[in-house]
Coordinates of C-alpha atoms and ligand atoms in Angstrom, one line a residue:
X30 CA -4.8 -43.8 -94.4
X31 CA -2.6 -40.9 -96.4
X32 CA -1.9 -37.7 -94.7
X33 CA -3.8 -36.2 -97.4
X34 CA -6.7 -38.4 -96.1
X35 CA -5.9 -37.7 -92.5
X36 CA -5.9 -33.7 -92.8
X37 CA -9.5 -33.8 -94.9
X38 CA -10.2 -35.7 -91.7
X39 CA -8.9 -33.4 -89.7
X40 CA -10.1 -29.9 -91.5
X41 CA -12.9 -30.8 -93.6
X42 CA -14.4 -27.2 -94.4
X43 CA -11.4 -25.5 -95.2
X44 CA -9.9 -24.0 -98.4
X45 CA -6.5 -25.1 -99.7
X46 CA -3.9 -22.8 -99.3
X47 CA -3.6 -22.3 -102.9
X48 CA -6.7 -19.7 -102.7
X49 CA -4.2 -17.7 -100.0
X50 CA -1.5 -17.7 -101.8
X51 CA -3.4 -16.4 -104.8
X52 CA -5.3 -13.8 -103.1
X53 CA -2.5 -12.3 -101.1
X54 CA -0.1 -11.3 -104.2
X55 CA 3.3 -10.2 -103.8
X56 CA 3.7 -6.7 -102.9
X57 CA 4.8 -4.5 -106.2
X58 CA 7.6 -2.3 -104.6
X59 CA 10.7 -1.0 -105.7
X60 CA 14.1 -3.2 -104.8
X61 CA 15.4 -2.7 -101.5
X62 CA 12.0 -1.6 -99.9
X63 CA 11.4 -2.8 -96.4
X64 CA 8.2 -4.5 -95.5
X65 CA 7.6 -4.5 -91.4
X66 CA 5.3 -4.2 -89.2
X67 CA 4.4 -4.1 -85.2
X68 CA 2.7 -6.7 -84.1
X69 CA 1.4 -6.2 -80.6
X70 CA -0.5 -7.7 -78.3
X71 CA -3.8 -6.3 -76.8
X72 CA -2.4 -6.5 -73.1
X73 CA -3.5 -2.2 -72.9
X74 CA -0.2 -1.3 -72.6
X75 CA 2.4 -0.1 -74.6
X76 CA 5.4 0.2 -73.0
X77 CA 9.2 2.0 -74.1
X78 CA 10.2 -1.0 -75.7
X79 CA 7.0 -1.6 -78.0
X80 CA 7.3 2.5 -78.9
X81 CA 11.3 1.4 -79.7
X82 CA 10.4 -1.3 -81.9
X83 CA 7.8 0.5 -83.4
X84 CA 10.2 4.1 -84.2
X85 CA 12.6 1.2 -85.5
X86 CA 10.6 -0.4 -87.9
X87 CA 8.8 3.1 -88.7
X88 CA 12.6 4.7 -89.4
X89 CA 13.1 1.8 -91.7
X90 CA 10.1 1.3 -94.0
X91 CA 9.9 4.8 -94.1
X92 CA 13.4 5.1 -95.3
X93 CA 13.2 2.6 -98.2
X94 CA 10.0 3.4 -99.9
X95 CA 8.6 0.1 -97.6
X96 CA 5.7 -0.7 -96.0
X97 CA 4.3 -0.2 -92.3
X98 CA 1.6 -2.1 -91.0
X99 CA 0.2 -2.7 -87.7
X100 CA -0.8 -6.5 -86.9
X101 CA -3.3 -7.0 -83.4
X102 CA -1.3 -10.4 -82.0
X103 CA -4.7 -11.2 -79.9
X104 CA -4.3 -14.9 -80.0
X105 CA -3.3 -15.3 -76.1
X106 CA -7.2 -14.5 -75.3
X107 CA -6.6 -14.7 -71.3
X108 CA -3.8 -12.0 -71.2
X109 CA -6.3 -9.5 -73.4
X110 CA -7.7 -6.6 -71.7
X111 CA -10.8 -4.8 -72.5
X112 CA -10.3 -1.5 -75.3
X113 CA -6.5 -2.4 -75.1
X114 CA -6.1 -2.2 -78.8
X115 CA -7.3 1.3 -78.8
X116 CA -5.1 2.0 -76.2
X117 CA -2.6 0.7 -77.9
X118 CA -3.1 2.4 -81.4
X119 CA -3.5 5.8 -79.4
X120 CA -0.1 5.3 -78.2
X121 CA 1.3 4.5 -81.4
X122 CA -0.4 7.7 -82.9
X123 CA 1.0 10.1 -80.4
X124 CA 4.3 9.1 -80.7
X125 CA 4.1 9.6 -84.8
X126 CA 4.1 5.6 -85.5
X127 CA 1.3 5.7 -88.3
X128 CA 1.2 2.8 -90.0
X129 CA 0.1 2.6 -94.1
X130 CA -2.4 -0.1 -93.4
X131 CA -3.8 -2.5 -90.8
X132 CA -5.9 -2.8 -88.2
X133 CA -8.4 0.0 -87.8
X134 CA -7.2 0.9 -91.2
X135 CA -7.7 -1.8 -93.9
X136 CA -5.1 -2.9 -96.6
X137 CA -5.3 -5.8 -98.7
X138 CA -3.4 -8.2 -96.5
X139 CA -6.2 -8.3 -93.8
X140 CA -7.6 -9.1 -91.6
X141 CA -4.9 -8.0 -89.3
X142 CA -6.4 -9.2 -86.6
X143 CA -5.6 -12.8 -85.7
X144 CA -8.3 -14.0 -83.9
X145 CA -10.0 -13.1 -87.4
X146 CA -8.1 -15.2 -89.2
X147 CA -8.8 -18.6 -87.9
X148 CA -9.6 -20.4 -91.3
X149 CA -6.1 -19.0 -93.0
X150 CA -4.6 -20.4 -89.8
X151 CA -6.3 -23.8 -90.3
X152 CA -5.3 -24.1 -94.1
X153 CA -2.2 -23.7 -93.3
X154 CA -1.9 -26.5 -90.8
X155 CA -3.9 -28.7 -92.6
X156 CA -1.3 -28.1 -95.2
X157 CA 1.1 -29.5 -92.9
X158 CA -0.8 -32.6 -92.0
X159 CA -1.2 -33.5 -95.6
X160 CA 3.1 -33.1 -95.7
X161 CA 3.1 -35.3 -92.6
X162 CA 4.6 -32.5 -90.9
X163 CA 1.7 -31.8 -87.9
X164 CA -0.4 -34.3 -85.6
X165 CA -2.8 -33.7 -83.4
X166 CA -2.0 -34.5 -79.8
X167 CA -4.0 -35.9 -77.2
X168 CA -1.8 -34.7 -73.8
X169 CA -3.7 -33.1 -71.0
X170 CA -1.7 -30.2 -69.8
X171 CA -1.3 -31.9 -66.5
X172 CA 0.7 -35.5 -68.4
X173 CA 2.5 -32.2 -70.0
X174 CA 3.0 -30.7 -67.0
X175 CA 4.0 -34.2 -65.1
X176 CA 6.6 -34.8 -68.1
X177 CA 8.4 -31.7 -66.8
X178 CA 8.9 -32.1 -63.9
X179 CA 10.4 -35.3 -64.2
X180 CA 12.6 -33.4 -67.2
X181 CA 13.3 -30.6 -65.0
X182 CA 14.5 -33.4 -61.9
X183 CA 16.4 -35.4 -64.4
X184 CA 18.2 -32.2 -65.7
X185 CA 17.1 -33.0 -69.6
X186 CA 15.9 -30.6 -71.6
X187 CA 12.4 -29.3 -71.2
X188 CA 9.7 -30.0 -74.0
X189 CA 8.2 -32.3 -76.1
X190 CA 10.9 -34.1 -78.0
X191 CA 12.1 -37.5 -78.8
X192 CA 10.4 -39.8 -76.2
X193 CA 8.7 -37.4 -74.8
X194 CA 6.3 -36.7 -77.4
X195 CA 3.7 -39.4 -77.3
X196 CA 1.3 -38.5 -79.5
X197 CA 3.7 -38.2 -82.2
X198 CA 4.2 -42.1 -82.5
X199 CA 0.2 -42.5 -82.7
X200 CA -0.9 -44.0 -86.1
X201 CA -3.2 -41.9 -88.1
X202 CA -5.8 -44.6 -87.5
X203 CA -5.8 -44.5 -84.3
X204 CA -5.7 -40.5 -83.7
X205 CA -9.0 -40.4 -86.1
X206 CA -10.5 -43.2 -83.4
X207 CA -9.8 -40.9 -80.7
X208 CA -11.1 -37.6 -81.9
X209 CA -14.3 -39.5 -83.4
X210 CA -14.8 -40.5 -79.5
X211 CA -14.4 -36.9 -78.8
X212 CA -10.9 -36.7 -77.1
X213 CA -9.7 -33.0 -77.2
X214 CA -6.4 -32.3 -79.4
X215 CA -4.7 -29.6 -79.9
X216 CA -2.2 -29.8 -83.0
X217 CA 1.8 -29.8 -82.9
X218 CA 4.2 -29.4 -85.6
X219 CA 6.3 -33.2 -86.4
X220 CA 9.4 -31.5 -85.8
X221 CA 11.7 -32.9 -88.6
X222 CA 15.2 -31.0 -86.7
X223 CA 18.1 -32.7 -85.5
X224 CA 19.0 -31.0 -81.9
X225 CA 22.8 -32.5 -82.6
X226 CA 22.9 -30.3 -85.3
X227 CA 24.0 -26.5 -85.5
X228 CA 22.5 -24.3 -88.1
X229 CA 23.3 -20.7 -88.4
X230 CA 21.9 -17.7 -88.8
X231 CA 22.6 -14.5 -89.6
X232 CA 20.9 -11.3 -87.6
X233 CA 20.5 -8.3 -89.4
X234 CA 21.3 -6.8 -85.9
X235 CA 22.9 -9.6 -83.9
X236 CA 25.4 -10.7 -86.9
X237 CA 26.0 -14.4 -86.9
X238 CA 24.1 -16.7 -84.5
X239 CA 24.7 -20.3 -83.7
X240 CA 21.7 -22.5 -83.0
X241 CA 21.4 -26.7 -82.2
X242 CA 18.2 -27.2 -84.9
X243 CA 14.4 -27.2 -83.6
X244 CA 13.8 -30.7 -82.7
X245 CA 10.5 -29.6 -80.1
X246 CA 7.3 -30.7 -81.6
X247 CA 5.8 -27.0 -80.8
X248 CA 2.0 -26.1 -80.1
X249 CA 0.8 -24.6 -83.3
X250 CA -3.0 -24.6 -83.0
X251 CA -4.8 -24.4 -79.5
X252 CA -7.7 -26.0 -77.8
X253 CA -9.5 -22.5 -78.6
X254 CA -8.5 -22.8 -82.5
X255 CA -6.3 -20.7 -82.7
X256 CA -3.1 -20.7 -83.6
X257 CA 0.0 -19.8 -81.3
X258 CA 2.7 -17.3 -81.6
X259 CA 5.0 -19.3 -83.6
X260 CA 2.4 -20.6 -86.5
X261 CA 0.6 -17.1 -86.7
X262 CA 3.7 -15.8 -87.0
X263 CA 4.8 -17.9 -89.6
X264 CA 1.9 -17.6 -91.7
X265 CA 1.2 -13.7 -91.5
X266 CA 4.3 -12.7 -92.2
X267 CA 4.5 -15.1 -95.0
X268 CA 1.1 -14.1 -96.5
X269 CA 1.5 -10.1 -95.6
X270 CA 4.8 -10.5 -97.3
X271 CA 7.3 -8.7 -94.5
X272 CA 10.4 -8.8 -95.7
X273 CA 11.7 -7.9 -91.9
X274 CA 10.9 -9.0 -88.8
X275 CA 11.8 -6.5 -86.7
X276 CA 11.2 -7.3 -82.8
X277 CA 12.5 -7.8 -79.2
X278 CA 15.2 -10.4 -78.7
X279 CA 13.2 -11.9 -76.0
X280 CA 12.3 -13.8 -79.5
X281 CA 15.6 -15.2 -80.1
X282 CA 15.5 -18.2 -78.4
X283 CA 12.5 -19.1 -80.7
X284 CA 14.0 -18.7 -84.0
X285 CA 15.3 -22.2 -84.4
X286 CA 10.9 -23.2 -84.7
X287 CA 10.3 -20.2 -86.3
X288 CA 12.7 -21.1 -89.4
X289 CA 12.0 -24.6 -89.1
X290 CA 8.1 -23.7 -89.6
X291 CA 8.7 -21.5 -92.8
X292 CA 11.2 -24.2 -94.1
X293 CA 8.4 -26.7 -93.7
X294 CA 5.5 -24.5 -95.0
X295 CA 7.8 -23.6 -98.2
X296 CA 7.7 -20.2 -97.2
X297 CA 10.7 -18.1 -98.2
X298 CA 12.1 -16.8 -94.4
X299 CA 12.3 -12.7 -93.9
X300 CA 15.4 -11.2 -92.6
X301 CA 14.7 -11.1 -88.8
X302 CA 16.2 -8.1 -86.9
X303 CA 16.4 -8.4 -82.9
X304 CA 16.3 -5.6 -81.3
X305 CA 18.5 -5.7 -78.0
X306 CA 16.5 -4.9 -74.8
X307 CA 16.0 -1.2 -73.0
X308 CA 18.1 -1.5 -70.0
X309 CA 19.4 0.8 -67.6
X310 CA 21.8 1.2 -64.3
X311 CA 19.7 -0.3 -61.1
X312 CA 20.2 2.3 -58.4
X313 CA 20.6 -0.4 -55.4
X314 CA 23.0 -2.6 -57.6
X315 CA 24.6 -0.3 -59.7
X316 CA 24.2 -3.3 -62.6
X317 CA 22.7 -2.7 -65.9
X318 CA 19.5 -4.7 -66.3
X319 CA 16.7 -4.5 -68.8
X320 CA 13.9 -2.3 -67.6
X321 CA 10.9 -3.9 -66.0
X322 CA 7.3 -3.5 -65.9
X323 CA 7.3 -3.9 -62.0
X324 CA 10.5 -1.6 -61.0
X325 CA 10.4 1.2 -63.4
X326 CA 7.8 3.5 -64.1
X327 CA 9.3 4.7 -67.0
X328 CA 8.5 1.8 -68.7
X329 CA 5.1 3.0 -69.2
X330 CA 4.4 5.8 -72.1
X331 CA 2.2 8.0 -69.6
X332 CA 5.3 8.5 -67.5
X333 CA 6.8 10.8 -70.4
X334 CA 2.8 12.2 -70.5
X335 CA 2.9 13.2 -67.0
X336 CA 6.8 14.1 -66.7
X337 CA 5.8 17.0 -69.5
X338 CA 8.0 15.1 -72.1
X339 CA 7.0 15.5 -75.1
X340 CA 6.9 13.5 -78.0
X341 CA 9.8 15.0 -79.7
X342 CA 12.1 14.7 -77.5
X343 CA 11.2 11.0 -76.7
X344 CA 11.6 10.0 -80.5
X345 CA 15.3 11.9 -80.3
X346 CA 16.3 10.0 -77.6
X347 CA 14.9 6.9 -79.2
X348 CA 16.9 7.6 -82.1
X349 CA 20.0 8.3 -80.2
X350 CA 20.2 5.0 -78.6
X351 CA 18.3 3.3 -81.9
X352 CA 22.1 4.2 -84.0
X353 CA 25.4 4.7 -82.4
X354 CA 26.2 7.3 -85.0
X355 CA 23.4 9.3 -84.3
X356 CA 24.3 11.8 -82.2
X357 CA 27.4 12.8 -84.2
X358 CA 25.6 13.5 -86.8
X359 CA 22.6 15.6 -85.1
X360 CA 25.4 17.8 -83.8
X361 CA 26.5 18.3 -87.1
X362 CA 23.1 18.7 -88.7
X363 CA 21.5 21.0 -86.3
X364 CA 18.9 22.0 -88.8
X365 CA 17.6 18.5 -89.6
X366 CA 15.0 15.9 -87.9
X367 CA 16.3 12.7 -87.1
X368 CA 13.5 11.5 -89.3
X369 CA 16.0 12.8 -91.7
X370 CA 19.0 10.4 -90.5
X371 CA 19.2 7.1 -92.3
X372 CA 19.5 4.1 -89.8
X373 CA 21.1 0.8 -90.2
X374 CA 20.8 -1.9 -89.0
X375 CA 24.4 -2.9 -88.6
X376 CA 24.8 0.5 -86.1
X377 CA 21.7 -1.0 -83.5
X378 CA 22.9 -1.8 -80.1
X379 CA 23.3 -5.9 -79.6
X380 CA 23.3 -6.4 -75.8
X381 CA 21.3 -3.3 -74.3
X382 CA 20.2 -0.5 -75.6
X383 CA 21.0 2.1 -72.2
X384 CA 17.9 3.8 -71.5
X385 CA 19.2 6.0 -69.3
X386 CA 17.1 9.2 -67.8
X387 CA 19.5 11.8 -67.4
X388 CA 20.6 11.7 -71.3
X389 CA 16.7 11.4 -72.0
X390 CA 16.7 14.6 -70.0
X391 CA 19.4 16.6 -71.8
X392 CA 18.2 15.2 -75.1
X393 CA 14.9 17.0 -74.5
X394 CA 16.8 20.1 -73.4
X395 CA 18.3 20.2 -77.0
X396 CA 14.8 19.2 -78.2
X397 CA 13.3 22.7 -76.3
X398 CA 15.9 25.0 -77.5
X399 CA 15.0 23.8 -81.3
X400 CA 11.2 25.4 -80.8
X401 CA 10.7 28.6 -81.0
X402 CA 9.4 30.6 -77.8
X403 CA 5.7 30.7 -78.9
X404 CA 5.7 27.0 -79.5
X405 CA 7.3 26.4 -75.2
X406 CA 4.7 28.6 -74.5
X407 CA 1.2 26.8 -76.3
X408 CA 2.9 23.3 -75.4
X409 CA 3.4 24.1 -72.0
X410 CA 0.1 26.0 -71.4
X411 CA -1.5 22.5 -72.7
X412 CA 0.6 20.1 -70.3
X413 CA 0.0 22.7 -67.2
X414 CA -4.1 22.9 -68.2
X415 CA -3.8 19.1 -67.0
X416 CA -1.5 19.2 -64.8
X417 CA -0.6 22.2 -63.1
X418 CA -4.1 24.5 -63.7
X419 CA -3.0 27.1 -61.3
X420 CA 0.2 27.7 -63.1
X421 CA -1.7 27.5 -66.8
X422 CA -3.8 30.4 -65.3
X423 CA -0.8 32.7 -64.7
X424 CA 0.6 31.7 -68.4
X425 CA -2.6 32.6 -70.1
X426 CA -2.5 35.8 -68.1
X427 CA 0.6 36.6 -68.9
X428 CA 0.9 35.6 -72.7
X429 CA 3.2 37.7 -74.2
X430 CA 5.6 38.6 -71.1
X431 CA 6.1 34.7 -70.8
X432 CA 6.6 34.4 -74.5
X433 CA 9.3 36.7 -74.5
X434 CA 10.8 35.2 -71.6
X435 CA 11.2 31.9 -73.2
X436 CA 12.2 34.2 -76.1
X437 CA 15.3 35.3 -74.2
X438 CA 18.7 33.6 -75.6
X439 CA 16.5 31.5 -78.0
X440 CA 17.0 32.6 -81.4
X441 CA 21.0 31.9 -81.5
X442 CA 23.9 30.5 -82.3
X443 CA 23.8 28.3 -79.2
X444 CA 20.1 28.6 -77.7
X445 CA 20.1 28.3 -73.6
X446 CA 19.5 24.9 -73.0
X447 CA 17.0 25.1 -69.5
X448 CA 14.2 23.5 -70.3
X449 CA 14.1 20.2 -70.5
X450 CA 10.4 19.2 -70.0
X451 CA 7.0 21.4 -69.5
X452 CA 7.5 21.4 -66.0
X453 CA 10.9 23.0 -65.9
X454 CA 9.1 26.7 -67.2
X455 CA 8.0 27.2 -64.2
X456 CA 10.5 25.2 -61.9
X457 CA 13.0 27.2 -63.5
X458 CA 11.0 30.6 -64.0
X459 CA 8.5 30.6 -61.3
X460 CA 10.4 33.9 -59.7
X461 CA 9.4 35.8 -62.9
X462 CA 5.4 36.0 -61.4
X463 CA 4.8 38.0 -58.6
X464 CA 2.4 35.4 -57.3
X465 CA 4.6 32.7 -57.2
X466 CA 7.1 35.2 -55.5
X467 CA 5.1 36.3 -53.5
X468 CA 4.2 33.1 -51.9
X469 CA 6.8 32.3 -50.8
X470 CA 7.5 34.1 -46.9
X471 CA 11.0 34.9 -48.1
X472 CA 12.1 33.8 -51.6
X473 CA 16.1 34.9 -50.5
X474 CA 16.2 32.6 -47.8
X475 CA 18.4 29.8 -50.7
X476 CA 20.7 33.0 -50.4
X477 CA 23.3 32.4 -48.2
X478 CA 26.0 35.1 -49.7
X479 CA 26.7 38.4 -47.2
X480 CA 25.0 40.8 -50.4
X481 CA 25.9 44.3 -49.9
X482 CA 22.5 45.7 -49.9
X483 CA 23.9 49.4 -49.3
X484 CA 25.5 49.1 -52.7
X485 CA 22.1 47.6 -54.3
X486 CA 19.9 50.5 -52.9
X487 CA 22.5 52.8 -54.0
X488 CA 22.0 51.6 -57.7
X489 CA 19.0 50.4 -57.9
X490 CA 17.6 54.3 -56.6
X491 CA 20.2 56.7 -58.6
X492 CA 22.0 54.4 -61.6
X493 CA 19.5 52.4 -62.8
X494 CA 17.3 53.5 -65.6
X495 CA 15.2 51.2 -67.3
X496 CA 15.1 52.9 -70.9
X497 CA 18.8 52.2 -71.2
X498 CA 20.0 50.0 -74.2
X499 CA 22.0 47.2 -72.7
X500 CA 25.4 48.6 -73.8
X501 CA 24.6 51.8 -71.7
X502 CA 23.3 50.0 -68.9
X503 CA 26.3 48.0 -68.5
X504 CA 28.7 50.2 -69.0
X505 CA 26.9 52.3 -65.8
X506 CA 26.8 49.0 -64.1
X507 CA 31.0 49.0 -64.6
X508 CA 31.3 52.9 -63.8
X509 CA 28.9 52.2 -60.5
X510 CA 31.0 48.8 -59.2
X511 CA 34.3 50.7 -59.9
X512 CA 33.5 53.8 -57.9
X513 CA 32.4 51.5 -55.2
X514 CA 34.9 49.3 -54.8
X515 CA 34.5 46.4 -57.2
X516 CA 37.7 45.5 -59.4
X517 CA 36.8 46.5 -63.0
X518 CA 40.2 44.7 -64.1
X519 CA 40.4 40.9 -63.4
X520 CA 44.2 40.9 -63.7
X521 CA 44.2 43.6 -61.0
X522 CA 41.3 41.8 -58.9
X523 CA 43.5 38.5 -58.6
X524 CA 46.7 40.5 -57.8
X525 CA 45.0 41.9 -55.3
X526 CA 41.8 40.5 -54.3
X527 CA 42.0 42.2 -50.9
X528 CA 41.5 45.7 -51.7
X529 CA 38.0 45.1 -53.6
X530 CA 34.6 44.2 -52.3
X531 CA 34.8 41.3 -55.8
X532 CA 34.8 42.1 -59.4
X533 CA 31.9 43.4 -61.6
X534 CA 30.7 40.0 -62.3
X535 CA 30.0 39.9 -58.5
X536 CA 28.0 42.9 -58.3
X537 CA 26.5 41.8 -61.4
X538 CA 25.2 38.2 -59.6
X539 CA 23.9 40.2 -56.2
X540 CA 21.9 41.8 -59.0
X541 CA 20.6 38.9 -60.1
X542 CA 20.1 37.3 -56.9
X543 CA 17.6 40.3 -55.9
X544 CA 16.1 40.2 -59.0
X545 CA 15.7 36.3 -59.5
X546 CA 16.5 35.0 -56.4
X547 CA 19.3 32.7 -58.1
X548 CA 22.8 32.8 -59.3
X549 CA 21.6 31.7 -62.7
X550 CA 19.6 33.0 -65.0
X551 CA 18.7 34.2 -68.7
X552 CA 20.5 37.3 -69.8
X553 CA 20.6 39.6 -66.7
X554 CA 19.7 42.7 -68.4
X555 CA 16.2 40.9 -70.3
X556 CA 15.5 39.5 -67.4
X557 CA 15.5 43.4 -65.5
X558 CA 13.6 44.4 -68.9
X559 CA 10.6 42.4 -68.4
X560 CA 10.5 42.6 -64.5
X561 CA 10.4 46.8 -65.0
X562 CA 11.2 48.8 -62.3
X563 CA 8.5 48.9 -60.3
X564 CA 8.7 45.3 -59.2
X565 CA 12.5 45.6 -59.1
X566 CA 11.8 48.5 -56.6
X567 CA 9.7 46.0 -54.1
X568 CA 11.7 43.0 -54.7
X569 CA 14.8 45.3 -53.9
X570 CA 13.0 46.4 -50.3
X571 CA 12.3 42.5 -49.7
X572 CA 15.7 42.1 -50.3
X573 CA 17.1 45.2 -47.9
X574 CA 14.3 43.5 -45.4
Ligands
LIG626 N1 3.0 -10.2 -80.3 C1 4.4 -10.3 -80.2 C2 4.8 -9.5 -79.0 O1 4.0 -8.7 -78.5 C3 5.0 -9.7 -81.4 C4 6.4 -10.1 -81.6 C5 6.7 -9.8 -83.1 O2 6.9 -8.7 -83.4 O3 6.8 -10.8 -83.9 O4 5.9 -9.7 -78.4

């Protein structure tokens, strides 16, 4: 019996590839254009590193004039979860991965969803069997299962290899025997490697790597029909015509197979791109680690959701850690997007990519003092309608007094940087509503500072005037603090710090203290603007209290 016999044997019904390889013509774009694509699984949840690998590969086709597409990997049918692919597209959406074609949104290189492509799948490993390059195997999983541990207690190497792979040694004749008595078979690829030998390869992140050759006859179509990671692999990015394969480097150890199947299909092999892990410092251990489903909740997307992140800010970050160079350049290009930064590959992180919270956090405080005030304001009124609806009552009744708060040091030079998620308007502003204030038995009680209320009341009932422009005001504020004992001078305060209650600055803060409760805060005088007189008058006699 041929192979040519033995694979009409095998797949009677199905077309040669030739009808594929017609039908799925080369894509007509310009030189240099990168075709990618993300290529998850419908497990319902798409994590950090699935959104990293998806703003890389977005950043890159987008960049070249390429293509992005989205690919449902739903071949693994015990780990799928019911509506995970919307799930998963949703999160894609929201975080601006929008893909030119795919699934949910057609293209001519569908279907993009595997377990729709079963007869492609078979073609292609029939094509194989007629090369003399696949067999079908007749191992239960429990000889499989048996033959490791005996590897694993031996110390060889685990998998079906050399002596280990029975069914490779079967004659065609007596395979076809076997199936025609109705033994189940899965198929495997005749590995045609050499595990002595070393190829190399070269990353278009990782730079060179050093591999022993494939020798593992690999599962390439299942007991279901359908095709494992490996072959599905092989054969959609072949016929979709990626041109890089941009994914986690949990996938490393696998390209040996993966270039030893497109070698063997005839395929010409895409540039592969590995992206290095999300890690990040483990607070017992102090040791970097990747991040993990189990230990970290922000792993999962809806942690940004509910942390009042917002999407912006999350892509920033991504693209800080995405390029070393960045940041740098952001600083120096304060007007631009970072969709307007050109990434390379060659400037990706190799080991870990440090996913660390704290510069996530002041990466969104730069992302907050970009937006204008009226933008904090409608963003934040969303988030808090979900998740604080008390607070979202006091910003819709006071629209335009919180607008101009978040208006205060914003259009500048060097915008205050104090917001750093939805959350933080009112953890950093909540003394600006009387309600909030006012709940609170006393808000001074953080205040541990001897004020000198005399000197307060004193002002506050004869000096201040709230129609004065701020150079007025301040200059009372000086005449006041000198003619009650405050040093006007800071070379004679710190010649003689003695002889004066503190300097300007400190009657200044025991201002804002009353006023805000805290030592920090926007621009003193805006912040007495908005609160008017009146309520400085009551907060004052709280304060006296
Ligand atoms: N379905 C694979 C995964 O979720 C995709 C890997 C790839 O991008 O090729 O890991």
């Amino acid at each position: 019996m041929t192979d040519r016999e033995f694979a009409d044997f095998l797949f009677p019904d199905v077309k040669d590839i030739s009808y594929y390889e017609e039908k799925y013509a080369p894509r007509n774009l310009k030189e240099g254009a990168i075709v990618t694509r993300c290529a998850p699984s419908p497990t319902g949840f798409v994590h950090m590193g699935s959104l990293y690998q998806g703003f890389i590969a977005k950043q890159m086709a987008r960049q070249t004039g390429g293509v992005l597409f989205l690919r449902i990997e739903d071949t693994d049918q015990k780990r799928e979860v019911e509506n995970g692919v919307d799930g998963i597209v949703k999160d894609f959406m929201e975080y601006g991965i929008t893909f030119d074609e795919g699934y949910g949104m057609g293209g001519n290189y569908g279907p993009y969803l595997q377990s729709e492509r079963g007869e492609i799948y078979k073609a292609y490993v029939k094509y194989l069997v007629s090369k003399g390059y696949a067999y079908p195997c007749f191992c239960s999983p429990e000889e499989i299962d048996e033959n490791r541990k005996i590897q694993e207690a031996t110390k060889e190497r685990i998998g079906y290899y050399g002596r280990w792979s029975t069914c490779r040694n079967l004659t065609k004749e007596e395979a076809v025997e076997r199936i025609k008595k109705g033994d189940p078979y899965i198929m495997r690829l005749k590995s045609q490697g050499d595990f002595n030998k070393k190829h190399f390869y070269h990353d278009a992140i990782k730079g060179d790597l050093e591999y022993p050759e494939n020798d593992l006859d690999h599962v390439i179509l299942k007991s279901d029909g359908l095709p494992t990671y490996h072959f599905a692999h092989a054969v959609d990015d072949h016929l979709m015509h990626t041109t890089h394969v941009i994914r986690g480097d949990e996938w490393v150890s696998s390209l040996p197979v993966h270039l030893e199947l497109f070698h063997l299909l005839g395929f010409e092999t895409p540039q592969y791109a590995h992206i290095a892990p999300l890690t990040k410092k483990d607070e017992e251990t102090g040791n970097i680690r990747k991040l993990s489903k189990r230990k970290d909740p922000e792993l999962a997307v809806s942690y940004y959701h509910e942390a009042g992140i917002p999407v912006g800010a999350v892509n920033l970050f991504l693209a800080t850690i995405a390029n070393s160079s960045f940041e740098e350049w952001y600083l120096q290009n304060q007007d631009k997007s970072y969709e307007d930064f050109t990434f390379t590959f060659d400037k990706m992180p190799i080991g870990g990519s440090l996913f660390d919270l704290e510069k996530l956090e002041s990466v969104s405080k730069i992302y907050f003092s970009k937006l204008s005030a009226k933008q904090v304001y409608e963003e934040t009124l969303d988030y808090t309608k979900e998740y604080d609806p008390s607070f979202s009552k006091l910003l819709e009744k006071y629209k335009d007094y919180t607008i101009a708060l978040l208006n205060i040091e914003r259009e500048i030079e060097r915008p205050r940087k104090d917001i750093g998620s939805y959350k933080d308007v009112k953890k950093e502003f909540w003394y600006m509503y009387d309600e909030l204030f006012n709940e609170k038995d006393n808000p001074y009680e953080e205040v541990t500072k001897d004020y000198a209320k005399e000197d307060l009341k004193a002002y506050f009932e004869t000096v201040y005037d709230e129609k004065d422009d701020q150079e007025t005001w301040f200059s009372k504020i000086k005449d006041f603090a000198s003619s009650h004992g405050y040093a006007v001078n800071r070379k004679e305060y710190k010649e003689n710090p003695e002889s004066f209650k503190g300097q300007v600055s400190d009657f200044c803060e025991m201002i804002r203290v009353m006023a805000t409760t805290k030592t920090i805060s926007p621009n003193l005088y805006d912040i007495l603007q908005l609160l008017g007189k009146e309520r400085l008058m009551q907060r004052l006699n709280l304060f006296l209290k």
